[in-house]
Tab-separated table of C-alpha atoms and ligand atoms in Angstrom:
chain	number	residue	atom	x	y	z
A	1	MET	CA	4.432	-17.018	-15.464
A	2	LEU	CA	5.632	-13.228	-14.513
A	3	VAL	CA	3.130	-11.058	-13.926
A	4	GLY	CA	4.418	-7.623	-15.535
A	5	PRO	CA	6.533	-6.098	-17.971
A	6	LEU	CA	10.291	-7.017	-15.755
A	7	LEU	CA	13.461	-8.128	-17.854
A	8	ILE	CA	15.208	-11.244	-15.772
A	9	GLY	CA	18.848	-11.001	-16.634
A	10	MET	CA	21.453	-13.804	-15.198
A	11	PRO	CA	22.610	-12.720	-11.805
A	12	GLU	CA	25.948	-11.567	-10.236
A	13	MET	CA	27.402	-10.525	-7.012
A	14	ARG	CA	29.455	-7.426	-6.433
A	15	GLN	CA	28.690	-4.153	-4.566
A	16	SER	CA	26.813	-1.565	-5.583
A	17	SER	CA	26.931	1.997	-4.622
A	18	LEU	CA	23.009	2.361	-4.042
A	19	VAL	CA	21.543	-0.329	-2.245
A	20	VAL	CA	17.880	-0.883	-1.527
A	21	VAL	CA	16.867	-2.453	1.492
A	22	ALA	CA	12.965	-3.355	1.658
A	23	ASN	CA	11.358	-6.390	3.784
A	24	ARG	CA	9.770	-7.535	-0.204
A	25	LEU	CA	11.938	-7.411	-3.227
A	26	PRO	CA	10.239	-6.700	-6.019
A	27	ILE	CA	9.007	-9.963	-7.035
A	28	ASP	CA	8.181	-13.024	-4.933
A	29	ASP	CA	7.835	-16.831	-5.934
A	30	SER	CA	4.147	-18.288	-5.795
A	31	MET	CA	3.204	-21.374	-6.347
A	32	ALA	CA	1.854	-22.643	-10.104
A	33	PRO	CA	-1.439	-23.803	-10.578
A	34	ASP	CA	0.154	-27.162	-11.499
A	35	GLY	CA	2.422	-26.700	-8.157
A	36	ALA	CA	5.775	-24.887	-10.346
A	37	CYS	CA	7.528	-22.504	-8.486
A	38	GLU	CA	6.604	-19.286	-10.514
A	39	TRP	CA	8.383	-15.930	-10.303
A	40	ARG	CA	5.876	-12.908	-9.850
A	41	ARG	CA	5.764	-9.232	-9.059
A	42	SER	CA	5.562	-8.526	-5.472
A	43	PRO	CA	1.974	-6.868	-4.382
A	44	GLY	CA	1.378	-3.348	-3.012
A	45	GLY	CA	2.668	0.120	-3.065
A	46	LEU	CA	6.246	-0.016	-1.850
A	47	VAL	CA	7.227	-1.904	-5.091
A	48	ASN	CA	5.329	-0.174	-7.296
A	49	ALA	CA	6.826	3.507	-6.401
A	50	LEU	CA	10.228	2.000	-6.030
A	51	HIS	CA	10.574	-0.266	-9.404
A	52	PRO	CA	10.218	2.300	-11.727
A	53	LEU	CA	13.005	4.518	-10.437
A	54	LEU	CA	15.735	2.180	-9.768
A	55	ARG	CA	14.779	0.677	-13.567
A	56	HIS	CA	18.360	-0.015	-15.084
A	57	THR	CA	20.779	1.637	-12.593
A	58	PRO	CA	23.384	-0.117	-10.889
A	59	ALA	CA	21.503	-0.746	-7.363
A	60	THR	CA	21.431	-3.562	-5.286
A	61	TRP	CA	17.713	-4.363	-4.432
A	62	VAL	CA	17.713	-6.672	-0.932
A	63	GLY	CA	14.430	-8.214	0.583
A	64	TRP	CA	12.594	-11.487	1.384
A	65	ALA	CA	11.701	-13.197	-1.754
A	66	GLY	CA	8.525	-14.846	0.163
A	67	GLY	CA	8.196	-18.341	1.764
A	68	THR	CA	10.874	-19.887	4.647
A	69	GLY	CA	13.055	-21.741	2.691
A	70	LEU	CA	16.215	-21.642	1.872
A	71	ALA	CA	17.050	-17.762	0.237
A	72	PRO	CA	17.146	-18.161	-3.712
A	73	THR	CA	19.830	-17.171	-5.901
A	74	LEU	CA	17.214	-14.901	-8.138
A	75	PRO	CA	17.876	-13.057	-11.583
A	76	ASP	CA	18.630	-9.124	-11.935
A	77	VAL	CA	15.347	-7.657	-12.564
A	78	ASP	CA	15.095	-4.914	-15.485
A	79	GLY	CA	18.672	-4.325	-14.402
A	80	VAL	CA	18.683	-4.339	-10.175
A	81	ARG	CA	20.277	-7.046	-8.723
A	82	MET	CA	18.773	-9.173	-6.276
A	83	HIS	CA	19.950	-10.280	-2.730
A	84	THR	CA	18.015	-11.969	-0.876
A	85	VAL	CA	17.193	-12.599	2.591
A	86	PRO	CA	15.840	-15.793	4.439
A	87	LEU	CA	13.453	-15.854	7.453
A	88	ASN	CA	11.753	-19.396	8.657
A	89	ALA	CA	9.324	-19.800	9.969
A	90	ASP	CA	9.793	-18.168	13.195
A	91	ASP	CA	10.773	-14.737	11.573
A	92	LEU	CA	7.268	-15.187	9.349
A	93	ARG	CA	5.070	-15.230	12.573
A	94	ASP	CA	6.755	-13.329	14.753
A	95	HIS	CA	8.471	-10.581	12.862
A	96	TYR	CA	6.399	-9.948	9.503
A	97	GLU	CA	2.946	-11.587	10.378
A	98	GLY	CA	3.571	-10.133	14.673
A	99	PHE	CA	5.195	-7.102	14.875
A	100	ALA	CA	5.163	-5.560	11.783
A	101	ASN	CA	1.675	-6.621	10.688
A	102	ALA	CA	-0.634	-7.058	13.708
A	103	THR	CA	2.132	-4.175	16.495
A	104	LEU	CA	2.737	-1.660	13.626
A	105	TRP	CA	1.008	-1.490	11.037
A	106	PRO	CA	-2.583	-1.421	12.897
A	107	LEU	CA	-1.507	0.995	15.342
A	108	TYR	CA	0.308	3.175	12.558
A	109	HIS	CA	-3.023	3.161	10.763
A	110	ASP	CA	-4.988	5.215	13.409
A	111	SER	CA	-5.481	1.642	15.334
A	112	VAL	CA	-8.532	0.950	12.859
A	113	GLU	CA	-7.867	-2.520	14.346
A	114	GLN	CA	-7.064	-2.985	17.640
A	115	PRO	CA	-2.750	-3.132	17.297
A	116	VAL	CA	-1.383	-6.659	19.394
A	117	HIS	CA	1.290	-6.274	21.839
A	118	ARG	CA	3.521	-10.420	22.047
A	119	ARG	CA	6.658	-9.251	24.222
A	120	GLY	CA	8.269	-12.168	21.811
A	121	TRP	CA	7.106	-10.463	19.116
A	122	TRP	CA	10.048	-7.071	19.263
A	123	GLU	CA	12.907	-10.297	19.510
A	124	ALA	CA	12.016	-11.214	16.098
A	125	TYR	CA	12.056	-7.754	14.978
A	126	GLN	CA	15.465	-7.186	16.370
A	127	ARG	CA	16.719	-10.410	14.952
A	128	VAL	CA	15.455	-9.475	11.652
A	129	ASN	CA	16.430	-7.025	11.794
A	130	GLN	CA	20.128	-7.231	12.251
A	131	ARG	CA	19.381	-9.726	9.503
A	132	PHE	CA	18.630	-6.692	6.627
A	133	ALA	CA	21.703	-4.675	8.624
A	134	GLU	CA	24.284	-7.197	7.865
A	135	ALA	CA	22.821	-8.132	4.282
A	136	ALA	CA	23.092	-4.188	3.131
A	137	ALA	CA	26.338	-3.863	4.890
A	138	ALA	CA	27.898	-6.714	2.843
A	139	VAL	CA	26.757	-5.859	-0.449
A	140	ALA	CA	27.064	-1.545	-0.208
A	141	GLU	CA	30.565	0.128	-2.171
A	142	PRO	CA	32.573	2.067	0.446
A	143	GLY	CA	31.409	5.416	0.800
A	144	GLY	CA	27.922	4.381	-1.160
A	145	ALA	CA	24.632	5.096	-0.667
A	146	VAL	CA	21.840	2.746	1.342
A	147	TRP	CA	18.003	3.504	1.096
A	148	VAL	CA	15.789	1.777	3.817
A	149	GLN	CA	11.643	1.254	3.616
A	150	ASP	CA	9.051	1.172	5.451
A	151	TYR	CA	8.316	0.072	9.029
A	152	HIS	CA	8.956	-3.791	9.183
A	153	LEU	CA	12.877	-2.077	9.366
A	154	GLN	CA	12.644	0.566	11.574
A	155	LEU	CA	16.178	-0.513	13.478
A	156	VAL	CA	18.221	-1.083	9.963
A	157	PRO	CA	19.555	2.777	10.096
A	158	GLY	CA	20.685	2.461	13.424
A	159	LEU	CA	22.624	-0.695	13.283
A	160	LEU	CA	24.024	-0.086	9.756
A	161	ARG	CA	25.346	3.274	11.516
A	162	THR	CA	27.402	1.042	13.974
A	163	LEU	CA	28.148	-1.747	10.962
A	164	ARG	CA	29.213	0.929	8.031
A	165	PRO	CA	29.811	4.403	9.457
A	166	ASP	CA	31.008	4.831	6.034
A	167	LEU	CA	27.443	5.016	4.540
A	168	ARG	CA	25.373	7.738	3.861
A	169	ILE	CA	22.168	6.025	5.218
A	170	GLY	CA	18.109	7.227	3.937
A	171	PHE	CA	14.715	5.873	5.550
A	172	PHE	CA	11.562	6.491	4.170
A	173	LEU	CA	8.638	5.470	5.673
A	174	HIS	CA	5.740	4.529	3.127
A	175	VAL	CA	2.478	4.401	5.732
A	176	PRO	CA	1.448	7.210	7.486
A	177	PHE	CA	3.712	8.554	11.408
A	178	PRO	CA	0.873	8.415	14.012
A	179	PRO	CA	0.678	10.615	16.661
A	180	PRO	CA	1.961	10.811	19.996
A	181	GLU	CA	-0.432	9.847	21.794
A	182	LEU	CA	-1.061	6.532	19.782
A	183	PHE	CA	2.955	5.766	18.881
A	184	MET	CA	3.505	6.435	22.819
A	185	GLN	CA	1.335	2.762	23.324
A	186	LEU	CA	4.180	1.551	21.882
A	187	PRO	CA	6.500	-0.330	25.131
A	188	ARG	CA	9.455	-0.227	22.603
A	189	ARG	CA	8.748	3.303	21.504
A	190	ALA	CA	12.980	4.852	22.346
A	191	GLU	CA	14.429	1.333	20.901
A	192	LEU	CA	12.082	2.511	17.595
A	193	LEU	CA	12.995	6.126	17.259
A	194	ARG	CA	16.663	5.776	17.812
A	195	GLY	CA	17.017	3.328	14.708
A	196	MET	CA	15.553	5.329	12.248
A	197	LEU	CA	17.721	8.361	13.664
A	198	GLY	CA	20.674	6.124	12.422
A	199	ALA	CA	19.610	7.698	8.725
A	200	ASP	CA	21.166	10.825	7.866
A	201	LEU	CA	17.426	11.573	5.804
A	202	ILE	CA	14.343	10.461	6.834
A	203	GLY	CA	10.792	10.736	4.663
A	204	PHE	CA	7.738	10.378	5.554
A	205	GLN	CA	4.710	10.632	2.811
A	206	ARG	CA	2.993	13.814	4.176
A	207	ALA	CA	4.206	16.740	6.352
A	208	GLN	CA	2.077	16.043	9.424
A	209	ALA	CA	3.599	12.447	9.711
A	210	ALA	CA	7.205	15.041	10.088
A	211	HIS	CA	5.655	16.831	12.326
A	212	ASN	CA	4.699	14.032	14.987
A	213	PHE	CA	8.149	12.149	14.581
A	214	ALA	CA	9.826	15.462	15.767
A	215	GLN	CA	7.669	15.910	18.750
A	216	LEU	CA	8.253	12.617	19.840
A	217	VAL	CA	11.675	12.417	19.173
A	218	ALA	CA	11.828	15.567	21.701
A	219	LYS	CA	9.322	13.935	24.110
A	220	VAL	CA	10.928	10.324	24.493
A	221	LEU	CA	14.806	10.741	23.556
A	222	GLU	CA	14.940	14.569	24.403
A	223	LEU	CA	16.815	15.131	21.386
A	224	PRO	CA	16.585	18.981	19.914
A	225	ALA	CA	13.716	18.277	16.906
A	226	THR	CA	11.967	20.720	14.581
A	227	ASP	CA	10.152	19.139	11.543
A	228	ARG	CA	13.233	19.638	8.876
A	229	ARG	CA	16.332	18.911	11.352
A	230	ILE	CA	16.988	16.563	14.340
A	231	GLY	CA	20.131	16.721	16.364
A	232	VAL	CA	21.592	13.732	17.119
A	233	ALA	CA	24.867	13.682	19.335
A	234	ASP	CA	27.717	15.272	16.539
A	235	ARG	CA	25.583	14.933	13.853
A	236	VAL	CA	21.711	16.374	12.042
A	237	VAL	CA	19.705	14.176	10.689
A	238	ARG	CA	17.157	16.017	8.156
A	239	ILE	CA	13.744	14.630	7.885
A	240	GLY	CA	11.094	15.928	5.724
A	241	ALA	CA	7.567	15.022	3.047
A	242	PHE	CA	8.509	13.120	-0.263
A	243	PRO	CA	5.218	11.221	-1.373
A	244	VAL	CA	5.745	8.513	-3.906
A	245	SER	CA	4.311	8.228	-6.377
A	246	ILE	CA	4.244	6.777	-9.381
A	247	ASP	CA	4.890	6.545	-13.619
A	248	THR	CA	2.510	8.186	-15.087
A	249	ALA	CA	4.217	8.318	-18.084
A	250	GLU	CA	3.896	4.729	-18.555
A	251	MET	CA	0.467	4.476	-17.135
A	252	ALA	CA	-1.023	6.929	-20.038
A	253	ALA	CA	1.357	5.065	-22.157
A	254	LEU	CA	-0.469	1.778	-21.576
A	255	ALA	CA	-4.041	3.241	-20.933
A	256	ALA	CA	-3.864	4.888	-24.646
A	257	ARG	CA	-2.721	1.238	-26.082
A	258	PRO	CA	-5.466	0.346	-28.849
A	259	ASP	CA	-5.468	-3.232	-27.371
A	260	VAL	CA	-5.998	-2.017	-23.840
A	261	ALA	CA	-8.468	0.631	-25.370
A	262	ALA	CA	-10.365	-2.383	-26.860
A	263	ARG	CA	-10.080	-4.503	-23.618
A	264	ALA	CA	-11.683	-1.802	-22.009
A	265	ARG	CA	-14.442	-1.654	-25.020
A	266	ARG	CA	-15.060	-5.529	-24.361
A	267	LEU	CA	-15.156	-5.368	-20.618
A	268	ARG	CA	-18.012	-2.777	-20.922
A	269	GLN	CA	-19.698	-5.161	-22.985
A	270	ASP	CA	-19.082	-8.028	-20.425
A	271	LEU	CA	-20.879	-5.973	-17.672
A	272	GLY	CA	-23.896	-6.116	-19.604
A	273	GLU	CA	-22.785	-2.011	-21.263
A	274	PRO	CA	-24.487	-0.652	-17.906
A	275	GLU	CA	-24.923	3.362	-17.976
A	276	HIS	CA	-21.697	3.350	-15.086
A	277	VAL	CA	-18.976	1.219	-13.572
A	278	ILE	CA	-17.974	2.100	-10.424
A	279	LEU	CA	-14.271	0.319	-9.612
A	280	SER	CA	-12.553	-0.156	-6.848
A	281	VAL	CA	-8.701	-1.709	-6.354
A	282	ASP	CA	-7.662	-2.082	-3.446
A	283	ARG	CA	-5.281	-4.590	-1.250
A	284	MET	CA	-7.411	-6.946	1.026
A	285	ASP	CA	-7.052	-4.941	4.034
A	286	TYR	CA	-9.207	-3.441	7.217
A	287	THR	CA	-7.380	0.100	6.547
A	288	LYS	CA	-8.790	-0.037	2.959
A	289	GLY	CA	-12.559	0.911	4.297
A	290	ILE	CA	-14.113	-2.096	2.401
A	291	GLU	CA	-17.147	-3.094	4.369
A	292	GLN	CA	-18.105	0.861	5.108
A	293	ARG	CA	-17.862	1.343	0.756
A	294	LEU	CA	-20.030	-1.782	0.335
A	295	LYS	CA	-22.337	-0.868	3.516
A	296	ALA	CA	-22.855	2.360	1.447
A	297	TYR	CA	-23.771	0.613	-1.646
A	298	SER	CA	-26.089	-1.741	-0.497
A	299	GLU	CA	-27.514	1.029	0.936
A	300	LEU	CA	-27.924	2.506	-2.052
A	301	ILE	CA	-29.572	-0.223	-3.640
A	302	ALA	CA	-32.121	-0.666	-1.063
A	303	GLY	CA	-33.062	3.067	-1.141
A	304	GLY	CA	-33.688	3.029	-4.826
A	305	HIS	CA	-30.952	5.597	-5.762
A	306	VAL	CA	-29.055	3.054	-7.310
A	307	LYS	CA	-30.442	0.548	-10.393
A	308	VAL	CA	-28.166	-2.661	-10.880
A	309	ARG	CA	-29.383	-2.644	-14.799
A	310	ASP	CA	-28.096	0.614	-14.706
A	311	THR	CA	-24.898	0.461	-12.684
A	312	VAL	CA	-22.444	-2.026	-10.953
A	313	LEU	CA	-19.618	-2.322	-8.652
A	314	VAL	CA	-16.221	-3.702	-9.648
A	315	GLN	CA	-14.446	-4.584	-6.744
A	316	VAL	CA	-10.733	-5.600	-6.839
A	317	ALA	CA	-9.694	-7.254	-3.492
A	318	VAL	CA	-6.702	-8.948	-3.765
A	319	PRO	CA	-5.669	-11.507	-0.715
A	320	SER	CA	-2.782	-9.857	1.606
A	321	ARG	CA	-1.239	-11.280	5.211
A	322	GLU	CA	-3.749	-14.189	4.889
A	323	ARG	CA	-2.302	-15.870	7.488
A	324	VAL	CA	-2.967	-13.063	9.929
A	325	GLY	CA	-6.121	-12.755	12.923
A	326	GLN	CA	-7.689	-9.835	11.224
A	327	TYR	CA	-7.446	-10.536	7.814
A	328	GLN	CA	-8.864	-13.939	7.627
A	329	ILE	CA	-12.232	-12.303	9.789
A	330	LEU	CA	-11.791	-9.165	6.852
A	331	ARG	CA	-12.046	-11.191	3.980
A	332	ASP	CA	-14.872	-13.388	5.612
A	333	ARG	CA	-16.891	-10.675	6.552
A	334	VAL	CA	-16.320	-8.825	3.022
A	335	GLU	CA	-17.296	-12.203	1.054
A	336	ARG	CA	-20.588	-12.899	3.552
A	337	GLU	CA	-21.388	-9.101	2.623
A	338	VAL	CA	-20.348	-9.529	-1.467
A	339	GLY	CA	-22.652	-13.058	-1.403
A	340	ARG	CA	-25.508	-11.427	0.682
A	341	ILE	CA	-25.774	-8.242	-1.389
A	342	ASN	CA	-25.658	-10.090	-5.090
A	343	GLY	CA	-28.243	-12.806	-3.328
A	344	GLU	CA	-30.558	-9.772	-2.647
A	345	PHE	CA	-29.826	-7.408	-5.369
A	346	GLY	CA	-28.559	-9.874	-8.262
A	347	ARG	CA	-30.268	-11.353	-11.000
A	348	VAL	CA	-29.134	-14.647	-13.198
A	349	GLY	CA	-26.704	-12.733	-14.992
A	350	GLU	CA	-26.593	-9.500	-13.212
A	351	PRO	CA	-24.854	-9.115	-10.049
A	352	ALA	CA	-24.707	-5.909	-8.155
A	353	ILE	CA	-21.010	-6.370	-7.212
A	354	HIS	CA	-18.152	-8.131	-9.533
A	355	TYR	CA	-16.101	-9.336	-6.895
A	356	LEU	CA	-12.449	-10.213	-7.993
A	357	THR	CA	-9.386	-11.693	-6.087
A	358	GLN	CA	-6.822	-12.358	-8.833
A	359	PRO	CA	-3.559	-10.519	-9.254
A	360	PHE	CA	-3.946	-8.852	-12.585
A	361	ASP	CA	-1.063	-7.722	-14.915
A	362	ARG	CA	-0.621	-3.632	-15.617
A	363	ALA	CA	-2.836	-3.487	-18.789
A	364	GLU	CA	-5.751	-5.271	-17.235
A	365	LEU	CA	-5.934	-2.404	-14.939
A	366	ALA	CA	-5.096	0.027	-16.797
A	367	ALA	CA	-8.450	-1.223	-19.354
A	368	LEU	CA	-9.978	-1.262	-15.715
A	369	TYR	CA	-9.219	2.259	-15.327
A	370	GLY	CA	-10.021	2.297	-18.591
A	371	VAL	CA	-13.899	0.603	-18.413
A	372	ALA	CA	-14.457	3.136	-14.847
A	373	ASP	CA	-16.603	5.731	-14.827
A	374	VAL	CA	-16.211	6.622	-10.895
A	375	MET	CA	-12.912	5.216	-9.305
A	376	ALA	CA	-13.849	4.725	-5.314
A	377	VAL	CA	-10.953	5.049	-3.354
A	378	THR	CA	-12.044	5.166	0.314
A	379	PRO	CA	-9.494	3.810	2.824
A	380	LEU	CA	-10.116	4.520	6.232
A	381	ARG	CA	-6.409	5.377	6.546
A	382	ASP	CA	-3.803	5.364	3.842
A	383	GLY	CA	-0.220	6.258	3.922
A	384	MET	CA	-0.644	7.377	0.052
A	385	ASN	CA	-2.528	5.151	-2.368
A	386	LEU	CA	-0.839	4.747	-5.549
A	387	VAL	CA	-4.361	3.220	-6.876
A	388	ALA	CA	-5.865	6.826	-7.166
A	389	LYS	CA	-2.972	7.832	-9.001
A	390	GLU	CA	-2.979	5.088	-11.329
A	391	TYR	CA	-6.584	5.996	-11.961
A	392	VAL	CA	-6.177	9.193	-12.782
A	393	ALA	CA	-2.756	8.706	-15.022
A	394	ALA	CA	-5.232	5.903	-17.314
A	395	ARG	CA	-7.828	8.746	-17.964
A	396	VAL	CA	-5.765	10.079	-20.971
A	397	ASP	CA	-9.110	11.603	-22.244
A	398	GLU	CA	-9.523	13.414	-18.810
A	399	THR	CA	-12.339	12.042	-18.309
A	400	GLY	CA	-14.446	10.151	-14.990
A	401	ALA	CA	-14.875	10.999	-11.887
A	402	LEU	CA	-12.378	9.929	-8.326
A	403	LEU	CA	-14.039	9.223	-5.148
A	404	LEU	CA	-10.926	9.919	-2.702
A	405	SER	CA	-10.317	9.340	1.384
A	406	GLU	CA	-9.901	12.537	3.060
A	407	PHE	CA	-7.835	9.990	4.694
A	408	ALA	CA	-5.539	8.770	1.526
A	409	GLY	CA	-2.187	10.434	1.734
A	410	SER	CA	-3.288	11.642	-1.816
A	411	ALA	CA	-5.438	12.973	-0.803
A	412	ALA	CA	-3.081	16.210	-0.401
A	413	GLU	CA	-2.074	16.345	-3.481
A	414	LEU	CA	-5.524	15.019	-5.976
A	415	SER	CA	-7.238	18.190	-4.631
A	416	GLN	CA	-9.876	18.025	-7.378
A	417	ALA	CA	-11.144	14.656	-6.481
A	418	TYR	CA	-14.562	14.045	-4.832
A	419	LEU	CA	-13.469	14.104	-0.923
A	420	VAL	CA	-15.143	12.306	1.022
A	421	ASN	CA	-15.372	10.512	4.945
A	422	PRO	CA	-15.403	7.053	4.562
A	423	HIS	CA	-16.383	6.959	8.820
A	424	ASP	CA	-19.690	8.813	7.754
A	425	LEU	CA	-21.293	6.162	6.105
A	426	GLU	CA	-24.235	9.189	4.960
A	427	GLY	CA	-21.472	11.351	3.755
A	428	LEU	CA	-20.227	8.308	1.686
A	429	LYS	CA	-23.629	7.730	0.249
A	430	LYS	CA	-24.019	11.357	-0.738
A	431	GLY	CA	-19.814	11.629	-1.383
A	432	VAL	CA	-19.871	14.325	0.614
A	433	SER	CA	-16.441	16.602	0.651
A	434	THR	CA	-15.162	20.114	0.772
A	435	SER	CA	-14.935	20.549	-3.316
A	436	GLY	CA	-17.931	18.510	-3.840
A	437	CYS	CA	-20.625	15.980	-3.416
A	438	SER	CA	-21.734	12.637	-5.547
A	439	VAL	CA	-25.411	11.743	-5.357
A	440	TRP	CA	-27.652	9.861	-6.659
A	441	THR	CA	-30.744	10.646	-9.083
A	442	ALA	CA	-34.291	9.395	-9.081
A	443	SER	CA	-33.419	7.930	-12.663
A	444	GLY	CA	-30.033	6.305	-10.810
A	445	THR	CA	-27.593	8.252	-12.773
A	446	TRP	CA	-24.204	8.961	-10.770
A	447	GLN	CA	-23.467	12.489	-10.936
A	448	LEU	CA	-20.927	14.834	-9.485
A	449	VAL	CA	-22.111	18.289	-8.827
A	450	HIS	CA	-21.136	20.785	-6.766
A	451	GLN	CA	-21.562	20.954	-2.810
A	452	ALA	CA	-23.461	24.451	-3.354
A	453	GLU	CA	-25.548	22.758	-5.626
A	454	ALA	CA	-26.323	19.284	-3.951
A	455	CYS	CA	-26.052	20.021	-0.221
B	501	ADP	P1	-1.109	-0.408	-0.703
B	501	ADP	O1	0.426	-0.117	-0.956
B	501	ADP	O2	-1.760	-0.709	0.823
B	501	ADP	O3	-1.203	-2.178	-1.393
B	501	ADP	P2	-1.462	1.383	-2.743
B	501	ADP	O4	-2.592	1.347	-3.415
B	501	ADP	O5	-0.270	2.290	-2.683
B	501	ADP	O6	-2.180	0.506	-1.425
B	501	ADP	O7	-0.263	0.517	-3.898
B	501	ADP	C1	-1.335	-0.549	-4.698
B	501	ADP	C2	-0.722	-1.592	-5.469
B	501	ADP	O8	-0.973	-2.657	-5.688
B	501	ADP	C3	-1.289	-0.170	-7.035
B	501	ADP	O9	0.218	-0.531	-7.622
B	501	ADP	C4	-2.086	-1.111	-7.237
B	501	ADP	O10	-2.301	-0.948	-9.153
B	501	ADP	C5	-1.264	-2.945	-7.227
B	501	ADP	N1	-2.719	-3.562	-7.304
B	501	ADP	C6	-3.663	-3.226	-6.858
B	501	ADP	N2	-4.020	-4.668	-6.658
B	501	ADP	C7	-3.996	-5.417	-7.611
B	501	ADP	C8	-4.061	-6.865	-8.561
B	501	ADP	N3	-5.663	-7.094	-8.014
B	501	ADP	N4	-3.359	-7.119	-9.291
B	501	ADP	C9	-2.085	-6.361	-9.567
B	501	ADP	N5	-1.751	-5.494	-8.833
B	501	ADP	C10	-2.969	-4.662	-8.111
B	502	G6P	C1	1.826	-1.702	2.054
B	502	G6P	C2	3.465	-1.879	2.483
B	502	G6P	C3	4.299	-2.257	1.670
B	502	G6P	C4	4.048	-3.874	1.604
B	502	G6P	C5	2.962	-4.045	0.929
B	502	G6P	C6	2.155	-4.911	0.354
B	502	G6P	O1	2.311	-1.013	0.574
B	502	G6P	O2	3.716	-0.374	2.599
B	502	G6P	O3	5.944	-2.128	2.666
B	502	G6P	O4	5.021	-4.536	0.901
B	502	G6P	O5	1.928	-2.883	1.692
B	502	G6P	O6	1.856	-6.016	1.532
B	502	G6P	P1	3.359	-7.205	2.297
B	502	G6P	O7	2.694	-7.926	3.475
B	502	G6P	O8	2.161	-8.222	0.806
B	502	G6P	O9	4.454	-7.109	1.686
């Protein structure tokens, strides 16, 4: 079974004028219940941002297909050629789970969890980056463009420039780029910056990230740098903010489909026809603020501001990076808290929280967005957060309320959302923001009112 509308054709080995290099391919192998291998859409925002852009483009996508075996030969996906790069068990542990997701990921997200530093992980990071660079060099046409993605592959632009100086190279970071005082903690900070500077153009989600990068390059590498241009030997590297988005027309069309609208109505019935449905959709990640949100919700119920019969919270939290310790601890804590809240406040057939960990296809997600009166997107730090944009696009009747963290990249664009500080529990409960407040009235209804009226 393939989750999502991906068209699969037969593979062809050719060089391409456009090559995308990302740690993940847009599909990965996962085990079907009967033990057979099945291909499905990869998790996360990177794939959902890039896939619509590349569809039916004669491009090659270089990436990892999940798992640790030999690199499988994959068919084209929506006309894009798949070129797999294998990771063995050591690469998976030291590169993907280690340097990428236990060192860089927490550091780039404000150190909301403590970054782990292990000397052996750096060697794996270099080795895997070299492998991706060689794979990209092999499939890029002379003079072609190669677009390298995200924190797993920061050395690839530099390595690729050495292998193929004829190419035009772009790099895009999907996650935040941290302020200098955090980045300076990295023992290999100079190498990481130099690796990125192998690109001709470096893109970030927000202007602040480009500014942080320029400051670091000036300080660590002593190169002339502004927020737009960096001088490297005989070249100029351009930098800037290019926030990623979704195919809004596609999401709106999906949400407007009669079967999806009918599914949304059915979901409301299945939820017991509550007055208010609050929805959150996250990867199970400590950056997403799931624990803080549950605590706020639980306190609102305990304080009598929310009545479980009138209001339900649907929390979708699809498991992620499950072998990394911090993610295992988070999942345990979230599940314990959901159990506690349901045990304490739910009744038979009336849980306070509907908790789902399954991956859904796009139509089911659109139906979930359709049933949600309030969408709570409250990460502690997030490069962009496409879920917030998907919710807005899916509300084709222009109703609904988006409660959005100030620390999500999308907050810079979705200025009409109700902005909250997820670190401030009282603030989260009230939904206080610069543009508005969300308050629970005595009758238990969720009202979104202007700050002046509520605060
Ligand atoms: P991140 O990139 O950190 O995962 P984003 O919000 O930018 O966060 O992107 C998450 C993407 O994953 C969105 O496009 C969303 O639709 C998708 N997604 C999240 N949960 C699920 C799920 N349970 N099933 C299918 N897709 C999901
Ligand atoms: C974020 C990262 C992506 C990553 C995705 C899913 O969106 O920016 O690079 O692919 O999360 O994470 P995973 O570890 O499953 O690839």
